[in-house]
Amino acid sequence: MHREFGSAVILAGGKSRRMGFDKQFLQIKNHYLLCHHGEQLASLFDQIIVVTNTPELYRDTPFVLVSDEICNKGPLGGIHIGLKTATSRQVYFLACDMPNINLDYIRFMQQRLQGTTANACITRFGDWIEPFNAFYARDLVPAIEDYLGRGHHSLFQFLKERDTHYISEAEARRYSPDWQMFLNLNTREDFERWRNNAPDLGYNNPHRVAEPR
């Protein structure tokens, strides 16, 4: 029987026009941010999956490496293959450009999902939702395949049609008053601003990835 919460997925996207390079190459203290994500998440999850179209970069890491099976479908394509690969029913998802992992909030989401049949656990932000730093259930795989097969790709519309458990902004701000656990690094300026204010991330025995060619 699969553990309820045992798998985490990091989505390593392609080249970002606003950043000017592939965000999975973001570094701090000469180490890739994505590898630090994996080390942090390993304290809560047995299986760390990286969804990347350049798996050769991570050949010397302990991560499970997969690439999109349904290509060019945006975030749902990455969620799809992450869920298919995961060994637990509920699967945590993080984007590689989200630098601030809040382990206490992840535990809180796990508690909220415990014993429910919800297909996802998503945080609200006003009229918006935060699709990552979130949980999705493996049960969603057939629904995602059907949804994408019908030519749809909006993650937000997809979630409206599912049994989604929403956490209010007020509840989430108890864990992150400044909302930094949902920060996305979209530009070089964003990254430099974050790096200049980043806490000491430690990097004990970091796993290096291969340099891009």
Short mmCIF file of C-alpha atoms in Angstrom, two decimals:
data_model
loop_
_atom_site.label_atom_id
_atom_site.label_comp_id
_atom_site.label_asym_id
_atom_site.label_seq_id
_atom_site.Cartn_x
_atom_site.Cartn_y
_atom_site.Cartn_z
CA MET A 1 0.00 0.00 0.00
CA HIS A 2 1.40 3.41 -1.01
CA ARG A 3 2.10 5.99 1.67
CA GLU A 4 -0.38 8.87 1.71
CA PHE A 5 2.41 11.47 1.51
CA GLY A 6 5.75 10.21 0.25
CA SER A 7 6.50 11.93 -3.05
CA ALA A 8 7.50 15.47 -3.98
CA VAL A 9 7.92 16.86 -7.50
CA ILE A 10 10.07 19.80 -8.60
CA LEU A 11 9.14 21.19 -12.01
CA ALA A 12 12.25 22.38 -13.85
CA GLY A 13 10.95 24.52 -16.68
CA GLY A 14 12.57 25.53 -19.93
CA LYS A 15 14.10 28.84 -20.97
CA SER A 16 12.46 31.91 -19.49
CA ARG A 17 12.30 34.96 -21.75
CA ARG A 18 12.12 37.35 -18.81
CA MET A 19 14.97 35.64 -16.92
CA GLY A 20 17.01 35.24 -20.10
CA PHE A 21 18.06 31.66 -19.33
CA ASP A 22 16.64 28.37 -18.09
CA LYS A 23 15.53 28.88 -14.48
CA GLN A 24 16.79 25.47 -13.43
CA PHE A 25 20.30 26.97 -13.63
CA LEU A 26 19.64 29.52 -10.87
CA GLN A 27 22.54 29.31 -8.41
CA ILE A 28 23.36 30.59 -4.96
CA LYS A 29 26.78 30.09 -3.36
CA ASN A 30 27.88 28.19 -6.48
CA HIS A 31 25.23 25.52 -6.11
CA TYR A 32 22.03 25.04 -8.05
CA LEU A 33 18.93 26.17 -6.23
CA LEU A 34 16.98 23.17 -7.52
CA CYS A 35 19.37 20.76 -5.77
CA HIS A 36 18.92 22.62 -2.51
CA HIS A 37 15.15 22.29 -2.97
CA GLY A 38 15.58 18.54 -3.26
CA GLU A 39 17.70 18.35 -0.12
CA GLN A 40 15.14 20.31 1.91
CA LEU A 41 12.19 18.29 0.66
CA ALA A 42 14.00 15.02 1.39
CA SER A 43 13.46 15.70 5.10
CA LEU A 44 9.70 15.20 4.53
CA PHE A 45 9.48 12.99 1.44
CA ASP A 46 11.00 9.64 0.52
CA GLN A 47 10.89 10.25 -3.24
CA ILE A 48 12.05 13.45 -4.95
CA ILE A 49 11.08 13.66 -8.62
CA VAL A 50 12.47 16.27 -11.01
CA VAL A 51 10.47 16.90 -14.19
CA THR A 52 12.96 18.19 -16.75
CA ASN A 53 13.52 18.00 -20.47
CA THR A 54 17.28 17.88 -19.81
CA PRO A 55 17.58 14.87 -17.44
CA GLU A 56 21.25 14.39 -18.34
CA LEU A 57 22.03 17.42 -16.16
CA TYR A 58 20.97 15.53 -13.03
CA ARG A 59 22.59 12.14 -13.65
CA ASP A 60 24.72 12.38 -10.48
CA THR A 61 21.85 13.30 -8.15
CA PRO A 62 19.60 10.98 -6.11
CA PHE A 63 16.47 12.40 -7.76
CA VAL A 64 14.05 10.44 -9.93
CA LEU A 65 14.28 12.07 -13.36
CA VAL A 66 11.39 12.23 -15.82
CA SER A 67 10.40 14.30 -18.85
CA ASP A 68 6.98 15.39 -20.06
CA GLU A 69 5.05 12.54 -21.63
CA ILE A 70 2.43 14.94 -23.03
CA CYS A 71 4.54 17.78 -24.38
CA ASN A 72 3.88 21.49 -24.85
CA LYS A 73 0.90 21.56 -22.51
CA GLY A 74 2.22 23.92 -19.86
CA PRO A 75 2.15 23.12 -16.13
CA LEU A 76 -0.44 20.36 -16.51
CA GLY A 77 2.01 18.36 -18.63
CA GLY A 78 4.56 18.44 -15.79
CA ILE A 79 1.94 17.65 -13.17
CA HIS A 80 0.77 14.70 -15.28
CA ILE A 81 4.14 12.93 -15.53
CA GLY A 82 4.98 13.81 -11.92
CA LEU A 83 1.80 12.13 -10.71
CA LYS A 84 2.33 9.09 -12.95
CA THR A 85 5.81 8.62 -11.47
CA ALA A 86 4.94 9.23 -7.83
CA THR A 87 4.50 6.37 -5.39
CA SER A 88 2.22 8.15 -2.90
CA ARG A 89 -1.42 9.11 -3.32
CA GLN A 90 -0.93 12.78 -2.46
CA VAL A 91 2.03 14.43 -4.18
CA TYR A 92 3.66 17.76 -3.33
CA PHE A 93 4.55 20.07 -6.24
CA LEU A 94 7.01 22.97 -6.34
CA ALA A 95 8.30 25.06 -9.25
CA CYS A 96 12.08 25.39 -9.49
CA ASP A 97 11.87 29.20 -9.42
CA MET A 98 10.19 29.26 -5.99
CA PRO A 99 13.16 29.71 -3.62
CA ASN A 100 11.48 29.81 -0.21
CA ILE A 101 10.34 26.40 1.02
CA ASN A 102 8.23 26.46 4.19
CA LEU A 103 8.30 22.96 5.68
CA ASP A 104 5.83 23.86 8.42
CA TYR A 105 3.26 24.90 5.83
CA ILE A 106 3.79 21.67 3.90
CA ARG A 107 3.07 19.76 7.12
CA PHE A 108 -0.04 21.89 7.63
CA MET A 109 -1.32 21.00 4.15
CA GLN A 110 -0.67 17.33 4.87
CA GLN A 111 -2.75 17.61 8.04
CA ARG A 112 -5.59 19.27 6.16
CA LEU A 113 -5.60 16.49 3.55
CA GLN A 114 -5.31 13.64 6.02
CA GLY A 115 -8.28 11.32 5.74
CA THR A 116 -9.97 13.31 2.92
CA THR A 117 -10.73 12.28 -0.65
CA ALA A 118 -9.68 15.67 -2.05
CA ASN A 119 -7.92 15.69 -5.42
CA ALA A 120 -5.78 18.73 -4.59
CA CYS A 121 -4.84 21.17 -1.84
CA ILE A 122 -4.40 24.70 -3.17
CA THR A 123 -3.91 28.07 -1.47
CA ARG A 124 -6.07 31.07 -2.34
CA PHE A 125 -4.65 34.57 -2.86
CA GLY A 126 -7.57 36.97 -3.11
CA ASP A 127 -9.42 35.94 -6.27
CA TRP A 128 -6.32 34.08 -7.47
CA ILE A 129 -4.90 30.70 -6.54
CA GLU A 130 -1.34 29.47 -6.02
CA PRO A 131 -0.97 26.30 -8.14
CA PHE A 132 2.43 25.34 -6.69
CA ASN A 133 3.59 24.85 -3.14
CA ALA A 134 0.53 22.60 -3.36
CA PHE A 135 -0.61 18.99 -3.36
CA TYR A 136 -2.22 16.98 -6.18
CA ALA A 137 -3.55 13.42 -6.01
CA ARG A 138 -2.40 10.58 -8.27
CA ASP A 139 -6.11 9.91 -8.92
CA LEU A 140 -6.05 12.93 -11.26
CA VAL A 141 -3.96 11.26 -13.98
CA PRO A 142 -6.90 9.99 -16.11
CA ALA A 143 -8.75 13.31 -15.74
CA ILE A 144 -5.65 15.27 -16.84
CA GLU A 145 -5.19 13.01 -19.87
CA ASP A 146 -8.84 13.47 -20.85
CA TYR A 147 -8.70 17.23 -20.28
CA LEU A 148 -5.52 17.71 -22.33
CA GLY A 149 -6.79 15.31 -24.99
CA ARG A 150 -9.82 17.57 -25.51
CA GLY A 151 -7.50 20.47 -26.27
CA HIS A 152 -7.72 22.25 -22.91
CA HIS A 153 -4.69 23.37 -20.93
CA SER A 154 -5.84 25.83 -18.24
CA LEU A 155 -4.79 24.50 -14.83
CA PHE A 156 -7.10 26.95 -13.08
CA GLN A 157 -10.19 25.78 -14.97
CA PHE A 158 -9.18 22.17 -14.46
CA LEU A 159 -9.07 22.64 -10.68
CA LYS A 160 -12.53 24.24 -10.66
CA GLU A 161 -13.92 20.97 -11.97
CA ARG A 162 -12.18 18.83 -9.32
CA ASP A 163 -12.66 18.11 -5.63
CA THR A 164 -10.14 20.73 -4.56
CA HIS A 165 -9.48 21.64 -0.94
CA TYR A 166 -8.70 25.35 -0.71
CA ILE A 167 -6.73 27.00 2.09
CA SER A 168 -7.63 30.62 2.70
CA GLU A 169 -5.12 33.43 2.35
CA ALA A 170 -5.62 34.32 6.04
CA GLU A 171 -4.70 30.77 7.12
CA ALA A 172 -1.64 30.69 4.85
CA ARG A 173 -0.39 34.06 6.09
CA ARG A 174 -0.05 32.60 9.57
CA TYR A 175 2.88 30.64 8.12
CA SER A 176 4.15 33.29 5.70
CA PRO A 177 2.90 36.80 6.59
CA ASP A 178 4.84 38.38 3.69
CA TRP A 179 3.77 35.61 1.24
CA GLN A 180 7.41 34.81 0.49
CA MET A 181 6.76 31.07 0.41
CA PHE A 182 4.95 31.72 -2.89
CA LEU A 183 7.63 33.99 -4.36
CA ASN A 184 8.52 33.34 -8.01
CA LEU A 185 11.85 34.50 -9.44
CA ASN A 186 10.77 35.75 -12.86
CA THR A 187 13.56 38.18 -13.76
CA ARG A 188 17.26 38.64 -13.05
CA GLU A 189 16.29 41.59 -10.85
CA ASP A 190 13.96 39.34 -8.81
CA PHE A 191 16.76 36.83 -8.37
CA GLU A 192 19.40 39.38 -7.36
CA ARG A 193 17.00 40.98 -4.88
CA TRP A 194 16.21 37.59 -3.34
CA ARG A 195 19.84 36.43 -3.32
CA ASN A 196 20.98 39.61 -1.54
CA ASN A 197 18.45 38.95 1.22
CA ALA A 198 18.51 35.16 1.25
CA PRO A 199 19.20 33.37 4.54
CA ASP A 200 22.16 31.04 4.93
CA LEU A 201 20.99 27.97 3.03
CA GLY A 202 23.69 25.70 4.38
CA TYR A 203 24.33 23.29 1.51
CA ASN A 204 25.55 20.27 3.42
CA ASN A 205 26.94 17.75 0.93
CA PRO A 206 25.19 19.41 -2.01
CA HIS A 207 24.51 17.44 -5.16
CA ARG A 208 25.94 19.12 -8.22
CA VAL A 209 24.33 18.94 -11.62
CA ALA A 210 26.26 18.70 -14.86
CA GLU A 211 27.16 21.95 -16.51
CA PRO A 212 25.03 22.82 -19.59
CA ARG A 213 26.79 22.45 -22.91
#
